[in-house]
mmCIF file of C-alpha atoms in Angstrom:
data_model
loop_
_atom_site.group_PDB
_atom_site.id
_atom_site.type_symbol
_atom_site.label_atom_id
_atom_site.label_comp_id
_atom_site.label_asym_id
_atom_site.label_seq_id
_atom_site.Cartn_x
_atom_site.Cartn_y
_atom_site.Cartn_z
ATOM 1 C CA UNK A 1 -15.247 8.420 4.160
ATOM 2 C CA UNK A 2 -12.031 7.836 1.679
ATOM 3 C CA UNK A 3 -12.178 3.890 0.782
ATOM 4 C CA UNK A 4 -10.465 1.765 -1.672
ATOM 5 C CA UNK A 5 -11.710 -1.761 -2.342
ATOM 6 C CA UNK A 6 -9.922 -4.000 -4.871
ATOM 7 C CA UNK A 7 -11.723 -7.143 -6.204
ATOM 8 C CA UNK A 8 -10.717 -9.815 -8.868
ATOM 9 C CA UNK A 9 -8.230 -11.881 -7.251
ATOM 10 C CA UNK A 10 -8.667 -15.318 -7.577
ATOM 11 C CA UNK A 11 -6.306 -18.928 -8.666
ATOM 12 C CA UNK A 12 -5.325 -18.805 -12.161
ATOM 13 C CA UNK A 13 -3.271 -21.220 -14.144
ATOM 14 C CA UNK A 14 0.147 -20.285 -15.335
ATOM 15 C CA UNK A 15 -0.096 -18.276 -18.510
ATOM 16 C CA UNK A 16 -3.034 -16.988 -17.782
ATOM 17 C CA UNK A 17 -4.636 -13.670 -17.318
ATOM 18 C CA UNK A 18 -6.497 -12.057 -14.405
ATOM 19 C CA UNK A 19 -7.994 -8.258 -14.095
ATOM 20 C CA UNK A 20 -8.359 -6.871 -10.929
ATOM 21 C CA UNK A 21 -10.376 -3.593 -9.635
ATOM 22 C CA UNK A 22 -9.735 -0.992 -7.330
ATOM 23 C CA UNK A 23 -13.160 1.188 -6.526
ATOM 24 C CA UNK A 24 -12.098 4.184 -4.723
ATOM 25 C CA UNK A 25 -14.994 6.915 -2.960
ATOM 26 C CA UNK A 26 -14.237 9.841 -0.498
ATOM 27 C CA UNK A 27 -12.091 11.628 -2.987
ATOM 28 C CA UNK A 28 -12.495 13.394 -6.429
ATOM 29 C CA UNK A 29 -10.638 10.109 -7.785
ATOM 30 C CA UNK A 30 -9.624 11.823 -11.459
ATOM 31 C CA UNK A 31 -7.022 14.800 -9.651
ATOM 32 C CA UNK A 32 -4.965 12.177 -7.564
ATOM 33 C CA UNK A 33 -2.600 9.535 -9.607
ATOM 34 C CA UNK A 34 -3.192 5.815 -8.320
ATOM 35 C CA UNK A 35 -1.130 2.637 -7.985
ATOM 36 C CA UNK A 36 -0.812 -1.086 -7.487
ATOM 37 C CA UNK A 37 1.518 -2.494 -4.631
ATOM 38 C CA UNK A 38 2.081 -6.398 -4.532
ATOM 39 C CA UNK A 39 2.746 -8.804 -1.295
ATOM 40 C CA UNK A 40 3.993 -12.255 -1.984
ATOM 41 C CA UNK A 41 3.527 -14.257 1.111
ATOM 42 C CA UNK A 42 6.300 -13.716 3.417
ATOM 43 C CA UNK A 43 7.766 -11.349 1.846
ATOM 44 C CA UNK A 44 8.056 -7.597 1.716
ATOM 45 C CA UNK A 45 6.010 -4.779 -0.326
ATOM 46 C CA UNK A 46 6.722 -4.360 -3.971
ATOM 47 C CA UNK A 47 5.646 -1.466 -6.066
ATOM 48 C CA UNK A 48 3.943 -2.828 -9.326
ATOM 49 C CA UNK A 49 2.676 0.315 -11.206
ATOM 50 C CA UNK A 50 1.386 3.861 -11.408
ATOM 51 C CA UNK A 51 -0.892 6.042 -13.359
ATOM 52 C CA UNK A 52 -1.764 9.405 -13.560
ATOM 53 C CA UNK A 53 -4.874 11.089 -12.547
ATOM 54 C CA UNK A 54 -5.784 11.602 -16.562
ATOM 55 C CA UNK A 55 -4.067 8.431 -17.141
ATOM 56 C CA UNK A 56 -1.781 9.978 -19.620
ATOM 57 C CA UNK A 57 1.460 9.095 -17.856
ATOM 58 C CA UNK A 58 2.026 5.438 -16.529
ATOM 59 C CA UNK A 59 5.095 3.570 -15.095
ATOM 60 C CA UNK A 60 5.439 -0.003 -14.269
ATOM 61 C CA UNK A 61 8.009 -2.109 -11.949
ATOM 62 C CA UNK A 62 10.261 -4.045 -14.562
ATOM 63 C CA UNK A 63 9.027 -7.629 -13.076
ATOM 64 C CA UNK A 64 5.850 -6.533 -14.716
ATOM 65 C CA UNK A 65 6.430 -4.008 -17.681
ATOM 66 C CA UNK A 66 4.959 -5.722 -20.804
ATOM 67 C CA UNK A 67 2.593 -8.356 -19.031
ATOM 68 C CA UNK A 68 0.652 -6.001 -16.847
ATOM 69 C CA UNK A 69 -1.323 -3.238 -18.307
ATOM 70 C CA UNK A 70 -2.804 -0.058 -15.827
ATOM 71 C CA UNK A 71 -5.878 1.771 -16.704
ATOM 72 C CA UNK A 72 -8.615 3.706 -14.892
ATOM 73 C CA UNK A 73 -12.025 4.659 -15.403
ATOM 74 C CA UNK A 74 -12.712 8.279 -13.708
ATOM 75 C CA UNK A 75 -16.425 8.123 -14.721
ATOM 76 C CA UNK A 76 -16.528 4.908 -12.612
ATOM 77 C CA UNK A 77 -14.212 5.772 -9.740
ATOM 78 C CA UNK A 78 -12.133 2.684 -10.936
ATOM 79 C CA UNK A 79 -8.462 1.393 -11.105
ATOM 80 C CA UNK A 80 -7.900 -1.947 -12.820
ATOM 81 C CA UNK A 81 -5.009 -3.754 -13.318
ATOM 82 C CA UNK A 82 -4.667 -6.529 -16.188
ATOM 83 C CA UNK A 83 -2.228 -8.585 -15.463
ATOM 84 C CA UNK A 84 -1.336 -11.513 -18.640
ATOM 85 C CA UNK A 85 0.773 -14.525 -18.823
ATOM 86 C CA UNK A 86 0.958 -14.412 -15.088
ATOM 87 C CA UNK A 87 3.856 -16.619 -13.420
ATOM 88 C CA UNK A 88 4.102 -18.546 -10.198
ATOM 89 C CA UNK A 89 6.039 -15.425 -9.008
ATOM 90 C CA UNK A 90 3.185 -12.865 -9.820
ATOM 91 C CA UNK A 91 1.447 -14.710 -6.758
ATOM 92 C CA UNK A 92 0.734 -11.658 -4.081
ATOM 93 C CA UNK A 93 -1.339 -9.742 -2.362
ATOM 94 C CA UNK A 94 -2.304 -6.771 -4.420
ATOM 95 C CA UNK A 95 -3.063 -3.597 -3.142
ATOM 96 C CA UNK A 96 -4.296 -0.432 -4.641
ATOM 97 C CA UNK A 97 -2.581 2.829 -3.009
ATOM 98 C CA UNK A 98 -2.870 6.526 -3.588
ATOM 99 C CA UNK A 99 0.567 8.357 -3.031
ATOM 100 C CA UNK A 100 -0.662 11.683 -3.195
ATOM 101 C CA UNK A 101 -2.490 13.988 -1.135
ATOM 102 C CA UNK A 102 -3.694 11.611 1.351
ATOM 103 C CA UNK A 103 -1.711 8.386 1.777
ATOM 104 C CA UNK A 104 -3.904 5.482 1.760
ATOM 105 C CA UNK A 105 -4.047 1.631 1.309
ATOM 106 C CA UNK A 106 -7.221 -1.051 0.031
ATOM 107 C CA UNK A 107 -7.389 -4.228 1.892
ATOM 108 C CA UNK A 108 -5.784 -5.824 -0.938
ATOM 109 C CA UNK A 109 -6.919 -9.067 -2.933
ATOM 110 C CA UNK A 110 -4.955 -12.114 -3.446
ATOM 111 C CA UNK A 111 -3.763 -13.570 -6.429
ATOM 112 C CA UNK A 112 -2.284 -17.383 -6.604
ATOM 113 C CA UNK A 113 -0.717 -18.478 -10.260
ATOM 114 C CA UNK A 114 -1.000 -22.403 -9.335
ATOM 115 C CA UNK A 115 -1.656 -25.654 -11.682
ATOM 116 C CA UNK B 1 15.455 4.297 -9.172
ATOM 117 C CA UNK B 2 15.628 5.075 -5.567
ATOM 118 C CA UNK B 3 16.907 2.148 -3.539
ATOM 119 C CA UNK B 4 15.418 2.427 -0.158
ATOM 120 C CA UNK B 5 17.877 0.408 2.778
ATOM 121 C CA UNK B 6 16.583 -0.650 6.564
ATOM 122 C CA UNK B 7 18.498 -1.286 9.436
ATOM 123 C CA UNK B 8 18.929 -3.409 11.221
ATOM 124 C CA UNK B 9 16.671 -6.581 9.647
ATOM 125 C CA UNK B 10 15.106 -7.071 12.755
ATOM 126 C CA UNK B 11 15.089 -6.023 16.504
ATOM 127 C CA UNK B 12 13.814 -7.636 19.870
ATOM 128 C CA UNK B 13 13.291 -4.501 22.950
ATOM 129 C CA UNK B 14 12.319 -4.875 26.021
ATOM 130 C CA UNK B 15 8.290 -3.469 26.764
ATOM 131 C CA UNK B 16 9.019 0.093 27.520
ATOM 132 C CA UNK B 17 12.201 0.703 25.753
ATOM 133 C CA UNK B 18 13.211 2.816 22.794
ATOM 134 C CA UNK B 19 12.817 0.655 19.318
ATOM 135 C CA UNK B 20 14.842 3.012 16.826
ATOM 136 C CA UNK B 21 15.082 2.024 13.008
ATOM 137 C CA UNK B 22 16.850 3.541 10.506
ATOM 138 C CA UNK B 23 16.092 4.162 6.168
ATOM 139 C CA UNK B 24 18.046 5.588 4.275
ATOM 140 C CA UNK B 25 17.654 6.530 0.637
ATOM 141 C CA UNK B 26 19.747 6.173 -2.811
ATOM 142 C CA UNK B 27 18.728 9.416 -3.696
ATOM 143 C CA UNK B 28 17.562 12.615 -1.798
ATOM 144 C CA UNK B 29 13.901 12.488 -1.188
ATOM 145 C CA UNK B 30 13.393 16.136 -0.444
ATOM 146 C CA UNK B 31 11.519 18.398 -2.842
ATOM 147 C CA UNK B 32 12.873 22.307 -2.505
ATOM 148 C CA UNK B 33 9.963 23.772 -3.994
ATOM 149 C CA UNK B 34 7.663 22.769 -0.500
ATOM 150 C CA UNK B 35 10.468 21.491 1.467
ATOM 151 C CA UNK B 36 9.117 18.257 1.966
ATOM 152 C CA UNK B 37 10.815 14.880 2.470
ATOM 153 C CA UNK B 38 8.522 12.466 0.474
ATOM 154 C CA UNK B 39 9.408 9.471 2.792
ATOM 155 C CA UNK B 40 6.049 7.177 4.546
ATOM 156 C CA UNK B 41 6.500 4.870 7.160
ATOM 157 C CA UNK B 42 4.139 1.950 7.793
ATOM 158 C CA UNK B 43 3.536 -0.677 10.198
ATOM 159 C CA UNK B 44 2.273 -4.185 9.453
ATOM 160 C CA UNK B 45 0.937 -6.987 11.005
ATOM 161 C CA UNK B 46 0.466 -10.351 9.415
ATOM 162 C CA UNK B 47 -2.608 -10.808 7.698
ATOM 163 C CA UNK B 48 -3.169 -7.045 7.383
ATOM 164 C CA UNK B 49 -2.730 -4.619 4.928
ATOM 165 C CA UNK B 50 -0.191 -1.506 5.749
ATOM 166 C CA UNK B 51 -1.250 1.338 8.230
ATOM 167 C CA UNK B 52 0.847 4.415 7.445
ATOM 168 C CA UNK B 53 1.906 5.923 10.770
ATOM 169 C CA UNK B 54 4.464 9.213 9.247
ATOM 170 C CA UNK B 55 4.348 10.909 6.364
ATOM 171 C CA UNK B 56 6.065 13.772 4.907
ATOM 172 C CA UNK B 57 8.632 12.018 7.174
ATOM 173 C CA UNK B 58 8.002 13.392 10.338
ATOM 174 C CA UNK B 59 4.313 13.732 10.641
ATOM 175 C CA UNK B 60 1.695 11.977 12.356
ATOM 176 C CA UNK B 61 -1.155 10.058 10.717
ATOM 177 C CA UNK B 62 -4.527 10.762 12.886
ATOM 178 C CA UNK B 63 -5.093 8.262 15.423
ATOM 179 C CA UNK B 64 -1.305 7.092 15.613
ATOM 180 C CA UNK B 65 0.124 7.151 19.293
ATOM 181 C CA UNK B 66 2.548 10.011 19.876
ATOM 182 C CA UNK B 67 5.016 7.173 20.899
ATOM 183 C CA UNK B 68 5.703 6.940 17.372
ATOM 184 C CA UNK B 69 7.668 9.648 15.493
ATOM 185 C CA UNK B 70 10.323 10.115 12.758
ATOM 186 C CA UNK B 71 13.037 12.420 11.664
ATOM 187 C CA UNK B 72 15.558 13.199 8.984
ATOM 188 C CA UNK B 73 16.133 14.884 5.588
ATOM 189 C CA UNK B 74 17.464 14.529 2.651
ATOM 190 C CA UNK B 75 18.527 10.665 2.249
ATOM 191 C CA UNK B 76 18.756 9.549 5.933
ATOM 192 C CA UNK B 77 15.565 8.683 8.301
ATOM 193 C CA UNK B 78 14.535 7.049 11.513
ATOM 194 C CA UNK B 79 11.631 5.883 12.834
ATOM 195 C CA UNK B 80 11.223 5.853 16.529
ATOM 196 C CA UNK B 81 8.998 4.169 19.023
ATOM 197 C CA UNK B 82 9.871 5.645 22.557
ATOM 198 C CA UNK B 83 8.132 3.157 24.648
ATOM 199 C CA UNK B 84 7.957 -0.044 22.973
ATOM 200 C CA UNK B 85 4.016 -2.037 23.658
ATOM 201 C CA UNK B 86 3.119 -5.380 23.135
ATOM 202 C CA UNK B 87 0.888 -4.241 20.364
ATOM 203 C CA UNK B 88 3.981 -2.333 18.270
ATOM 204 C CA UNK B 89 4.798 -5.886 17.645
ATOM 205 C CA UNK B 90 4.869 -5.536 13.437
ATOM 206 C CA UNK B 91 7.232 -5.368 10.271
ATOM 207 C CA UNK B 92 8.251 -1.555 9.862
ATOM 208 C CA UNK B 93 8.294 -0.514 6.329
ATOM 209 C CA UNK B 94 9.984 2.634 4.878
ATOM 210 C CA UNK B 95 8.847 4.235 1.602
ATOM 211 C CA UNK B 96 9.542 6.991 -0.766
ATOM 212 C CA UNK B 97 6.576 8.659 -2.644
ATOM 213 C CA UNK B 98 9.255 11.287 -4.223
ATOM 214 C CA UNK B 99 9.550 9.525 -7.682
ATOM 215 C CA UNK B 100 8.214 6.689 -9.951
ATOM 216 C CA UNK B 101 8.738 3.533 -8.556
ATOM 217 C CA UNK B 102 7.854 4.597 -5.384
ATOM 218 C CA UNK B 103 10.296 1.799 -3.608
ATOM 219 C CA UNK B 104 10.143 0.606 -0.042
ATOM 220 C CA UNK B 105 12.510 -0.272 2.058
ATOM 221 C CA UNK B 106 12.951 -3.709 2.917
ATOM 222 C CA UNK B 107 11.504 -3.560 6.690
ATOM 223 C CA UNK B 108 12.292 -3.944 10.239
ATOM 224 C CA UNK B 109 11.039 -7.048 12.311
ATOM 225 C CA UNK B 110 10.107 -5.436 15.689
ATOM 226 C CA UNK B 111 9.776 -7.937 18.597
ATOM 227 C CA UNK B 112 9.638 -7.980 22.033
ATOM 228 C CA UNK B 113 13.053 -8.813 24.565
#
C-alpha cells in the first residue's frame, strides 16, 4: 500500500527551528520527486517546496526560500524538511505530497510558532 | 509562476443539483509531448487532509463517485458535481502539477441551498 507519514511537528518559539519527516512506502521513493504543502488554519493550501527524485534539483515558495532547507534520504525512504527562524506565519499544517506518477497526500503534521 | 484563479468563492445548491466550479490558469497547463493537462482537483473537509478526486484534468481517482468529473484544456477548467449530496459538502481546490511551484487555486466553498 503507497503511504506517506510526516512526523516532527510540534510548538516552537519564534526564531526557532523545527525538522519535520515524511516516511513514504508503496513506491520505489528515489524515481518520483517529492514536496511539502502548508495549511495555516483557515486558510487555503500553499506550496512550500520541491525536490527531485536524486535531490539534485530543488525549488522553494519565496515565503520560505532561505529559512527552509529540503532534503531526502532514498536509503531511508525519507523527506525532511528543516525549517529555521520560523515566524508566527510559518504556523500550518504541513503536508508531504508526491506530484508525479501517482498523486498522493500524508495526513500532515502541525506546526504552531507561539511564545 | 502559474497563478491558478477559482470561481466563484463559494456556492450554496440545492441536494440534487448541478455544483459547477470553474479554474483557470496563468499559463497553459498542457504538455504536447503526452497531451496531458497537468491540472488536480481536490476536495477537503475540515480537519482532513486533501483527497484528490481528477487528475490529468479529467480523470477519475479510484473510488471517487462518477458524479464528479472535470473538463478543459489548455488554461481553462471546471469541475462538476452533477447531483450535489450532503456529503460533497467541502472546499474544492484546483492545482497545477505542470511546473515548479505547483500553485493551487484558491478554492470553492460548496454548501448546501
Amino acid at each position: 500500500e503507497v503511504h506517506l507519514m510526516e512526523s516532527g511537528g510540534d510548538l516552537v518559539q519564534p526564531g526557532g527551528s523545527l525538522r519535520l519527516s515524511c516516511a513514504a512506502s508503496g513506491f520505489i521513493f528515489s524515481d518520483y520527486a517529492m514536496n511539502w504543502v502548508r495549511q495555516a488554519p483557515g486558510e487555503g493550501l500553499e506550496w512550500v517546496s520541491a525536490i527531485s527524485g536524486d535531490g539534485s534539483n530543488i525549488h522553494y515558495a519565496d515565503s520560505v526560500r532561505g529559512r527552509f532547507t529540503i532534503s531526502r534520504d532514498n536509503s531511508k525512504n525519507t523527506l525532511y524538511l528543516q525549517m529555521n527562524n520560523l515566524r508566527a506565519e510559518d504556523t500550518a499544517v504541513y503536508y508531504c505530497a508526491k506530484f508525479q506518477g501517482d498523486l498522493m497526500w500524508g495526513q500532515g503534521t502541525l506546526v504552531t510558532v507561539s511564545s | 509562476d502559474i497563478v491558478m484563479t477559482q470561481s466563484p468563492d463559494s456556492l450554496a445548491v440545492s441536494l440534487g443539483e448541478r455544483a459547477t466550479i470553474n479554474c483557470k490558469s496563468s499559463q497553459g497547463v498542457l504538455y504536447s509531448y503526452n497531451n496531458k493537462n497537468y491540472l488536480a482537483w481536490y476536495q477537503q473537509k475540515p480537519g482532513q487532509p486533501p483527497k484528490l478526486l481528477m487528475y490529468w484534468a479529467s480523470t477519475r481517482e479510484s473510488g471517487v463517485p462518477d458524479r464528479f468529473s472535470g473538463s478543459g484544456s489548455g488554461t481553462d477548467f471546471t469541475l462538476t458535481i452533477s447531483s450535489l449530496r450532503a456529503e460533497d459538502v467541502a472546499v474544492y481546490y484546483c492545482q497545477q502539477y505542470y511546473s515548479p511551484p505547483f500553485t493551487f487555486g484558491p478554492g470553492t466553498k460548496v454548501d448546501i441551498k
